[in-house]
Amino acid sequence: MITPHLLPQIITAIVVVMENNAEEVTQLDQVIGDGDHVTNLQRGLQALVLQQDELSLLDWPKAWQKIGMTLMSSVGGASGSLYATLFMALSKASTEKAISLPSFATAFAEAIEAVKKRGKSEAGEKTLLDVYIPVANYLLSVAPTKPVFNVVLTEVSDVAIKGMESTRTMLATKGRASFLEARSLGHIDAGAKTAQLMICTIADVLSKSLATPA
Ligand code: ADP
Ligand code: MG
C-alpha cells in the first residue's frame, strides 16, 4: 500500500538526484533563466528533510498540505509558489488516506489545473507544466483500465522524459525565459528537467517498494 510512510525514502532519493544533477540543471537555468532553480528546490527539500519523520505519520491529505505550506515558505522563485499550489491543491482534492491509482489520477489532474491557473500558463509554454500535464493526462487515461500503480510506473517515467525533451523546441512564453523570445529555442527548460527527475525518482522508489511489500 502506498502510504506516507514512504515519504522519507522519496524525499531522500530526490535530495540525492538533485545533488547529482545540480550542475546540469543550473546550466540549463543559466542559459534561459537566472540559474537559481536547483538551489531554490534544494532549499525546499532541506526543509522537508527536517519534517520527514513527522510527515510519514500523517495521512495523505494532511501530508500534502504540510508539504505545500513548507514549500511555500522555503522555496522562493516562480517554482516555489507553483509547487506549493500543486501540493495544497492535491490535499484539497484528496479524500483517501491510502492512495489508489484512480483517486490519485483525479486529484493530481485537479492539482495540475490549479498550477495552470496560478502560473496563468498552458501546455506548450516551455515550463514544468510540459512534464506535469502529459503525466496527469496519462494517469487519467490509464486509471480505468490499469488501476494499480506498479503497471504504469515505467510508462509514467517515459511520459515525463518525453515531456522534458519536448521543451527543447518550444518558445518560452512564461517565466524569465520568455524575455529571451526566440533565443529560448533549442534549450531544455530547467523546471521541466527537475520535474522529470522528480517523477522518475518517485516512480523508481514506488516500483521498488511495491515489488517488496512490507
Ligand atoms: P525563477 O524563474 O523565479 O527564478 P525558478 O528558477 O525556481 O524561479 O523556476 C523557474 C522554472 O519555473 C522555469 O524553468 C519554469 O519551468 C517554471 N515557471 C516559471 N514561470 C512559470 C509559469 N508562469 N507557469 C509555469 N511554470 C513556470
Ligand atoms: Mg530561476
PDB file of C-alpha atoms and ligand atoms in Angstrom:
ATOM      1  CA  MET A   1       0.000   0.000   0.000  1.00  0.00           C
ATOM      2  CA  ILE A   2       1.214   3.480  -0.804  1.00  0.00           C
ATOM      3  CA  THR A   3       1.051   5.492   2.412  1.00  0.00           C
ATOM      4  CA  PRO A   4       3.079   8.475   3.684  1.00  0.00           C
ATOM      5  CA  HIS A   5       5.478   6.095   5.436  1.00  0.00           C
ATOM      6  CA  LEU A   6       7.279   6.143   2.057  1.00  0.00           C
ATOM      7  CA  LEU A   7       7.854   9.904   2.191  1.00  0.00           C
ATOM      8  CA  PRO A   8      11.254   9.820   3.958  1.00  0.00           C
ATOM      9  CA  GLN A   9      12.540   7.396   1.319  1.00  0.00           C
ATOM     10  CA  ILE A  10      11.128   9.507  -1.515  1.00  0.00           C
ATOM     11  CA  ILE A  11      12.462  12.784  -0.107  1.00  0.00           C
ATOM     12  CA  THR A  12      15.930  11.277   0.459  1.00  0.00           C
ATOM     13  CA  ALA A  13      16.021   9.871  -3.081  1.00  0.00           C
ATOM     14  CA  ILE A  14      15.028  13.253  -4.549  1.00  0.00           C
ATOM     15  CA  VAL A  15      17.705  15.027  -2.485  1.00  0.00           C
ATOM     16  CA  VAL A  16      20.302  12.661  -3.988  1.00  0.00           C
ATOM     17  CA  VAL A  17      19.086  13.028  -7.572  1.00  0.00           C
ATOM     18  CA  MET A  18      19.033  16.843  -7.296  1.00  0.00           C
ATOM     19  CA  GLU A  19      22.549  16.830  -5.917  1.00  0.00           C
ATOM     20  CA  ASN A  20      23.735  14.583  -8.763  1.00  0.00           C
ATOM     21  CA  ASN A  21      22.086  16.769 -11.398  1.00  0.00           C
ATOM     22  CA  ALA A  22      22.593  20.173  -9.778  1.00  0.00           C
ATOM     23  CA  GLU A  23      25.288  21.295 -12.170  1.00  0.00           C
ATOM     24  CA  GLU A  24      23.338  20.347 -15.283  1.00  0.00           C
ATOM     25  CA  VAL A  25      20.115  21.994 -14.049  1.00  0.00           C
ATOM     26  CA  THR A  26      21.978  25.153 -13.061  1.00  0.00           C
ATOM     27  CA  GLN A  27      23.492  25.338 -16.525  1.00  0.00           C
ATOM     28  CA  LEU A  28      20.044  24.963 -18.097  1.00  0.00           C
ATOM     29  CA  ASP A  29      18.618  27.718 -15.885  1.00  0.00           C
ATOM     30  CA  GLN A  30      21.623  29.952 -16.570  1.00  0.00           C
ATOM     31  CA  VAL A  31      21.037  29.806 -20.314  1.00  0.00           C
ATOM     32  CA  ILE A  32      17.371  30.864 -20.290  1.00  0.00           C
ATOM     33  CA  GLY A  33      16.736  31.858 -16.647  1.00  0.00           C
ATOM     34  CA  ASP A  34      18.766  33.175 -13.722  1.00  0.00           C
ATOM     35  CA  GLY A  35      20.498  29.983 -12.586  1.00  0.00           C
ATOM     36  CA  ASP A  36      18.887  29.606  -9.162  1.00  0.00           C
ATOM     37  CA  HIS A  37      16.281  26.929  -9.891  1.00  0.00           C
ATOM     38  CA  VAL A  38      18.058  23.948  -8.374  1.00  0.00           C
ATOM     39  CA  THR A  39      19.101  25.850  -5.248  1.00  0.00           C
ATOM     40  CA  ASN A  40      15.510  27.048  -4.844  1.00  0.00           C
ATOM     41  CA  LEU A  41      14.318  23.444  -4.895  1.00  0.00           C
ATOM     42  CA  GLN A  42      17.138  22.253  -2.659  1.00  0.00           C
ATOM     43  CA  ARG A  43      16.119  24.785  -0.006  1.00  0.00           C
ATOM     44  CA  GLY A  44      12.624  23.285  -0.045  1.00  0.00           C
ATOM     45  CA  LEU A  45      13.979  19.753   0.075  1.00  0.00           C
ATOM     46  CA  GLN A  46      16.142  20.544   3.092  1.00  0.00           C
ATOM     47  CA  ALA A  47      13.075  21.903   4.889  1.00  0.00           C
ATOM     48  CA  LEU A  48      11.209  18.686   4.024  1.00  0.00           C
ATOM     49  CA  VAL A  49      14.076  16.516   5.272  1.00  0.00           C
ATOM     50  CA  LEU A  50      13.660  18.118   8.695  1.00  0.00           C
ATOM     51  CA  GLN A  51       9.956  17.219   8.663  1.00  0.00           C
ATOM     52  CA  GLN A  52      10.094  13.834   7.019  1.00  0.00           C
ATOM     53  CA  ASP A  53       9.504  11.721  10.122  1.00  0.00           C
ATOM     54  CA  GLU A  54       6.533  13.823  11.102  1.00  0.00           C
ATOM     55  CA  LEU A  55       5.184  13.690   7.533  1.00  0.00           C
ATOM     56  CA  SER A  56       5.447   9.901   7.447  1.00  0.00           C
ATOM     57  CA  LEU A  57       2.907   9.628  10.291  1.00  0.00           C
ATOM     58  CA  LEU A  58       0.212  11.778   8.667  1.00  0.00           C
ATOM     59  CA  ASP A  59      -2.482  10.719   6.214  1.00  0.00           C
ATOM     60  CA  TRP A  60      -2.085  11.852   2.584  1.00  0.00           C
ATOM     61  CA  PRO A  61      -4.349  14.929   2.650  1.00  0.00           C
ATOM     62  CA  LYS A  62      -2.543  16.252   5.746  1.00  0.00           C
ATOM     63  CA  ALA A  63       0.893  15.327   4.402  1.00  0.00           C
ATOM     64  CA  TRP A  64       0.244  17.084   1.051  1.00  0.00           C
ATOM     65  CA  GLN A  65      -0.981  20.151   2.947  1.00  0.00           C
ATOM     66  CA  LYS A  66       2.096  20.307   5.165  1.00  0.00           C
ATOM     67  CA  ILE A  67       4.431  19.798   2.206  1.00  0.00           C
ATOM     68  CA  GLY A  68       2.676  22.625   0.333  1.00  0.00           C
ATOM     69  CA  MET A  69       2.966  25.040   3.254  1.00  0.00           C
ATOM     70  CA  THR A  70       6.616  24.164   3.805  1.00  0.00           C
ATOM     71  CA  LEU A  71       7.470  24.668   0.133  1.00  0.00           C
ATOM     72  CA  MET A  72       5.589  27.976   0.103  1.00  0.00           C
ATOM     73  CA  SER A  73       7.771  29.348   2.877  1.00  0.00           C
ATOM     74  CA  SER A  74      11.087  27.830   1.814  1.00  0.00           C
ATOM     75  CA  VAL A  75      11.465  27.581  -1.972  1.00  0.00           C
ATOM     76  CA  GLY A  76      11.038  31.091  -3.390  1.00  0.00           C
ATOM     77  CA  GLY A  77      11.141  31.899  -7.098  1.00  0.00           C
ATOM     78  CA  ALA A  78       8.356  31.178  -9.548  1.00  0.00           C
ATOM     79  CA  SER A  79       8.692  27.457  -8.926  1.00  0.00           C
ATOM     80  CA  GLY A  80       8.102  27.874  -5.156  1.00  0.00           C
ATOM     81  CA  SER A  81       4.570  29.160  -5.430  1.00  0.00           C
ATOM     82  CA  LEU A  82       3.761  26.706  -8.222  1.00  0.00           C
ATOM     83  CA  TYR A  83       4.893  23.670  -6.202  1.00  0.00           C
ATOM     84  CA  ALA A  84       3.149  24.993  -3.085  1.00  0.00           C
ATOM     85  CA  THR A  85      -0.043  25.343  -5.135  1.00  0.00           C
ATOM     86  CA  LEU A  86       0.386  21.824  -6.521  1.00  0.00           C
ATOM     87  CA  PHE A  87       0.597  20.179  -3.091  1.00  0.00           C
ATOM     88  CA  MET A  88      -2.093  22.281  -1.435  1.00  0.00           C
ATOM     89  CA  ALA A  89      -4.481  21.582  -4.320  1.00  0.00           C
ATOM     90  CA  LEU A  90      -3.583  17.895  -4.140  1.00  0.00           C
ATOM     91  CA  SER A  91      -4.522  17.967  -0.467  1.00  0.00           C
ATOM     92  CA  LYS A  92      -7.855  19.629  -1.181  1.00  0.00           C
ATOM     93  CA  ALA A  93      -8.660  17.134  -3.927  1.00  0.00           C
ATOM     94  CA  SER A  94      -7.625  14.028  -1.942  1.00  0.00           C
ATOM     95  CA  THR A  95     -10.047  12.372   0.381  1.00  0.00           C
ATOM     96  CA  GLU A  96      -8.488   8.955   0.800  1.00  0.00           C
ATOM     97  CA  LYS A  97      -5.895   8.089   3.379  1.00  0.00           C
ATOM     98  CA  ALA A  98      -4.271   5.425   1.203  1.00  0.00           C
ATOM     99  CA  ILE A  99      -3.788   6.167  -2.474  1.00  0.00           C
ATOM    100  CA  SER A 100      -5.366   4.212  -5.293  1.00  0.00           C
ATOM    101  CA  LEU A 101      -4.399   4.998  -8.866  1.00  0.00           C
ATOM    102  CA  PRO A 102      -7.885   6.204  -9.936  1.00  0.00           C
ATOM    103  CA  SER A 103      -8.280   8.526  -6.935  1.00  0.00           C
ATOM    104  CA  PHE A 104      -4.730   9.843  -7.247  1.00  0.00           C
ATOM    105  CA  ALA A 105      -5.101  10.417 -11.000  1.00  0.00           C
ATOM    106  CA  THR A 106      -8.201  12.561 -10.450  1.00  0.00           C
ATOM    107  CA  ALA A 107      -6.669  14.524  -7.560  1.00  0.00           C
ATOM    108  CA  PHE A 108      -3.389  15.046  -9.433  1.00  0.00           C
ATOM    109  CA  ALA A 109      -5.207  16.318 -12.534  1.00  0.00           C
ATOM    110  CA  GLU A 110      -7.076  18.834 -10.343  1.00  0.00           C
ATOM    111  CA  ALA A 111      -3.800  19.909  -8.740  1.00  0.00           C
ATOM    112  CA  ILE A 112      -2.228  20.495 -12.157  1.00  0.00           C
ATOM    113  CA  GLU A 113      -5.247  22.590 -13.166  1.00  0.00           C
ATOM    114  CA  ALA A 114      -4.598  24.717 -10.058  1.00  0.00           C
ATOM    115  CA  VAL A 115      -0.931  25.141 -11.072  1.00  0.00           C
ATOM    116  CA  LYS A 116      -2.015  26.210 -14.573  1.00  0.00           C
ATOM    117  CA  LYS A 117      -4.274  28.861 -13.050  1.00  0.00           C
ATOM    118  CA  ARG A 118      -1.615  30.029 -10.628  1.00  0.00           C
ATOM    119  CA  GLY A 119       1.023  30.359 -13.387  1.00  0.00           C
ATOM    120  CA  LYS A 120      -1.532  31.570 -15.951  1.00  0.00           C
ATOM    121  CA  SER A 121       0.051  29.010 -18.232  1.00  0.00           C
ATOM    122  CA  GLU A 122      -0.861  26.179 -20.528  1.00  0.00           C
ATOM    123  CA  ALA A 123       0.881  23.243 -22.192  1.00  0.00           C
ATOM    124  CA  GLY A 124       3.471  24.221 -24.793  1.00  0.00           C
ATOM    125  CA  GLU A 125       4.886  27.295 -22.999  1.00  0.00           C
ATOM    126  CA  LYS A 126       8.223  25.648 -22.133  1.00  0.00           C
ATOM    127  CA  THR A 127       7.710  25.144 -18.393  1.00  0.00           C
ATOM    128  CA  LEU A 128       7.466  22.382 -15.810  1.00  0.00           C
ATOM    129  CA  LEU A 129       3.839  22.026 -16.938  1.00  0.00           C
ATOM    130  CA  ASP A 130       5.099  20.402 -20.152  1.00  0.00           C
ATOM    131  CA  VAL A 131       6.064  17.473 -17.931  1.00  0.00           C
ATOM    132  CA  TYR A 132       3.175  17.557 -15.450  1.00  0.00           C
ATOM    133  CA  ILE A 133       0.314  17.990 -17.943  1.00  0.00           C
ATOM    134  CA  PRO A 134       1.218  14.901 -20.049  1.00  0.00           C
ATOM    135  CA  VAL A 135       1.820  12.889 -16.858  1.00  0.00           C
ATOM    136  CA  ALA A 136      -1.584  13.924 -15.454  1.00  0.00           C
ATOM    137  CA  ASN A 137      -3.284  13.081 -18.758  1.00  0.00           C
ATOM    138  CA  TYR A 138      -1.513   9.747 -18.941  1.00  0.00           C
ATOM    139  CA  LEU A 139      -2.563   8.782 -15.388  1.00  0.00           C
ATOM    140  CA  LEU A 140      -6.171   9.747 -16.102  1.00  0.00           C
ATOM    141  CA  SER A 141      -6.160   7.761 -19.337  1.00  0.00           C
ATOM    142  CA  VAL A 142      -4.819   4.527 -17.819  1.00  0.00           C
ATOM    143  CA  ALA A 143      -6.591   4.637 -14.449  1.00  0.00           C
ATOM    144  CA  PRO A 144      -9.808   2.929 -15.664  1.00  0.00           C
ATOM    145  CA  THR A 145      -8.011   0.029 -17.361  1.00  0.00           C
ATOM    146  CA  LYS A 146      -4.834  -0.371 -15.272  1.00  0.00           C
ATOM    147  CA  PRO A 147      -5.953   0.532 -11.780  1.00  0.00           C
ATOM    148  CA  VAL A 148      -2.741  -0.442  -9.987  1.00  0.00           C
ATOM    149  CA  PHE A 149       0.373   1.667  -9.724  1.00  0.00           C
ATOM    150  CA  ASN A 150       3.119  -0.845 -10.468  1.00  0.00           C
ATOM    151  CA  VAL A 151       1.838  -1.444 -14.016  1.00  0.00           C
ATOM    152  CA  VAL A 152       2.144   2.195 -15.007  1.00  0.00           C
ATOM    153  CA  LEU A 153       5.307   3.387 -13.269  1.00  0.00           C
ATOM    154  CA  THR A 154       7.710   2.690 -16.144  1.00  0.00           C
ATOM    155  CA  GLU A 155       5.402   4.383 -18.619  1.00  0.00           C
ATOM    156  CA  VAL A 156       4.976   7.378 -16.303  1.00  0.00           C
ATOM    157  CA  SER A 157       8.743   7.873 -16.373  1.00  0.00           C
ATOM    158  CA  ASP A 158       8.765   7.631 -20.173  1.00  0.00           C
ATOM    159  CA  VAL A 159       5.986  10.219 -20.446  1.00  0.00           C
ATOM    160  CA  ALA A 160       7.929  12.558 -18.120  1.00  0.00           C
ATOM    161  CA  ILE A 161      11.153  12.175 -20.130  1.00  0.00           C
ATOM    162  CA  LYS A 162       9.306  12.844 -23.394  1.00  0.00           C
ATOM    163  CA  GLY A 163       7.683  15.944 -21.864  1.00  0.00           C
ATOM    164  CA  MET A 164      11.025  17.266 -20.640  1.00  0.00           C
ATOM    165  CA  GLU A 165      12.615  16.691 -24.064  1.00  0.00           C
ATOM    166  CA  SER A 166       9.681  18.410 -25.786  1.00  0.00           C
ATOM    167  CA  THR A 167      10.578  21.743 -24.147  1.00  0.00           C
ATOM    168  CA  ARG A 168      13.785  21.956 -26.191  1.00  0.00           C
ATOM    169  CA  THR A 169      11.988  23.073 -29.348  1.00  0.00           C
ATOM    170  CA  MET A 170       9.406  25.247 -27.593  1.00  0.00           C
ATOM    171  CA  LEU A 171       9.357  29.009 -27.471  1.00  0.00           C
ATOM    172  CA  ALA A 172       9.172  30.234 -23.862  1.00  0.00           C
ATOM    173  CA  THR A 173       6.144  32.431 -23.265  1.00  0.00           C
ATOM    174  CA  LYS A 174       6.074  32.319 -19.435  1.00  0.00           C
ATOM    175  CA  GLY A 175       8.643  32.994 -16.710  1.00  0.00           C
ATOM    176  CA  ARG A 176      12.064  34.584 -17.126  1.00  0.00           C
ATOM    177  CA  ALA A 177      12.888  32.556 -20.238  1.00  0.00           C
ATOM    178  CA  SER A 178      10.123  34.417 -22.110  1.00  0.00           C
ATOM    179  CA  PHE A 179      12.261  37.593 -22.027  1.00  0.00           C
ATOM    180  CA  LEU A 180      14.647  35.862 -24.454  1.00  0.00           C
ATOM    181  CA  GLU A 181      11.927  35.200 -27.037  1.00  0.00           C
ATOM    182  CA  ALA A 182      13.388  33.174 -29.955  1.00  0.00           C
ATOM    183  CA  ARG A 183      16.706  32.719 -28.119  1.00  0.00           C
ATOM    184  CA  SER A 184      14.923  30.344 -25.736  1.00  0.00           C
ATOM    185  CA  LEU A 185      14.614  27.851 -28.598  1.00  0.00           C
ATOM    186  CA  GLY A 186      16.994  24.871 -28.557  1.00  0.00           C
ATOM    187  CA  HIS A 187      17.299  24.649 -24.745  1.00  0.00           C
ATOM    188  CA  ILE A 188      15.529  22.381 -22.277  1.00  0.00           C
ATOM    189  CA  ASP A 189      13.596  24.231 -19.558  1.00  0.00           C
ATOM    190  CA  ALA A 190      15.209  23.798 -16.119  1.00  0.00           C
ATOM    191  CA  GLY A 191      11.849  23.437 -14.359  1.00  0.00           C
ATOM    192  CA  ALA A 192      10.812  20.718 -16.808  1.00  0.00           C
ATOM    193  CA  LYS A 193      14.117  18.922 -16.174  1.00  0.00           C
ATOM    194  CA  THR A 194      13.703  18.886 -12.379  1.00  0.00           C
ATOM    195  CA  ALA A 195      10.032  17.863 -12.730  1.00  0.00           C
ATOM    196  CA  GLN A 196      11.130  14.898 -14.858  1.00  0.00           C
ATOM    197  CA  LEU A 197      13.901  13.959 -12.426  1.00  0.00           C
ATOM    198  CA  MET A 198      11.469  14.018  -9.504  1.00  0.00           C
ATOM    199  CA  ILE A 199       8.817  11.961 -11.293  1.00  0.00           C
ATOM    200  CA  CYS A 200      11.338   9.335 -12.416  1.00  0.00           C
ATOM    201  CA  THR A 201      12.750   9.150  -8.875  1.00  0.00           C
ATOM    202  CA  ILE A 202       9.317   8.765  -7.275  1.00  0.00           C
ATOM    203  CA  ALA A 203       8.384   6.095  -9.830  1.00  0.00           C
ATOM    204  CA  ASP A 204      11.621   4.279  -9.045  1.00  0.00           C
ATOM    205  CA  VAL A 205      11.107   4.319  -5.264  1.00  0.00           C
ATOM    206  CA  LEU A 206       7.481   3.193  -5.668  1.00  0.00           C
ATOM    207  CA  SER A 207       8.391   0.336  -8.049  1.00  0.00           C
ATOM    208  CA  LYS A 208      10.955  -0.976  -5.593  1.00  0.00           C
ATOM    209  CA  SER A 209       8.666  -0.687  -2.601  1.00  0.00           C
ATOM    210  CA  LEU A 210       5.704  -2.269  -4.418  1.00  0.00           C
ATOM    211  CA  ALA A 211       7.941  -5.133  -5.557  1.00  0.00           C
ATOM    212  CA  THR A 212       8.906  -5.863  -1.948  1.00  0.00           C
ATOM    213  CA  PRO A 213       5.767  -5.313   0.116  1.00  0.00           C
ATOM    214  CA  ALA A 214       6.333  -4.734   3.824  1.00  0.00           C
TER     215      ALA A 214
HETATM  216  P1  ADP B   1      12.512  31.990 -11.081  1.00  0.00           P
HETATM  217  O1  ADP B   1      12.171  31.893 -12.537  1.00  0.00           O
HETATM  218  O2  ADP B   1      11.613  32.952 -10.347  1.00  0.00           O
HETATM  219  O3  ADP B   1      13.973  32.233 -10.853  1.00  0.00           O
HETATM  220  P2  ADP B   1      12.912  29.174 -10.579  1.00  0.00           P
HETATM  221  O4  ADP B   1      14.234  29.353 -11.229  1.00  0.00           O
HETATM  222  O5  ADP B   1      12.906  28.451  -9.276  1.00  0.00           O
HETATM  223  O6  ADP B   1      12.158  30.564 -10.419  1.00  0.00           O
HETATM  224  O7  ADP B   1      11.950  28.345 -11.525  1.00  0.00           O
HETATM  225  C1  ADP B   1      11.951  28.531 -12.905  1.00  0.00           C
HETATM  226  C2  ADP B   1      11.043  27.486 -13.533  1.00  0.00           C
HETATM  227  O8  ADP B   1       9.682  27.707 -13.133  1.00  0.00           O
HETATM  228  C3  ADP B   1      11.026  27.574 -15.044  1.00  0.00           C
HETATM  229  O9  ADP B   1      12.070  26.780 -15.572  1.00  0.00           O
HETATM  230  C4  ADP B   1       9.640  27.046 -15.420  1.00  0.00           C
HETATM  231  O10 ADP B   1       9.633  25.649 -15.590  1.00  0.00           O
HETATM  232  C5  ADP B   1       8.811  27.369 -14.199  1.00  0.00           C
HETATM  233  N1  ADP B   1       7.918  28.524 -14.429  1.00  0.00           N
HETATM  234  C6  ADP B   1       8.231  29.830 -14.361  1.00  0.00           C
HETATM  235  N2  ADP B   1       7.125  30.601 -14.590  1.00  0.00           N
HETATM  236  C7  ADP B   1       6.093  29.736 -14.807  1.00  0.00           C
HETATM  237  C8  ADP B   1       4.688  29.860 -15.078  1.00  0.00           C
HETATM  238  N3  ADP B   1       4.110  31.068 -15.187  1.00  0.00           N
HETATM  239  N4  ADP B   1       3.966  28.732 -15.230  1.00  0.00           N
HETATM  240  C9  ADP B   1       4.535  27.516 -15.103  1.00  0.00           C
HETATM  241  N5  ADP B   1       5.835  27.321 -14.838  1.00  0.00           N
HETATM  242  C10 ADP B   1       6.603  28.397 -14.703  1.00  0.00           C
HETATM  243 MG    MG B   2      15.448  30.914 -11.634  1.00  0.00          MG
END
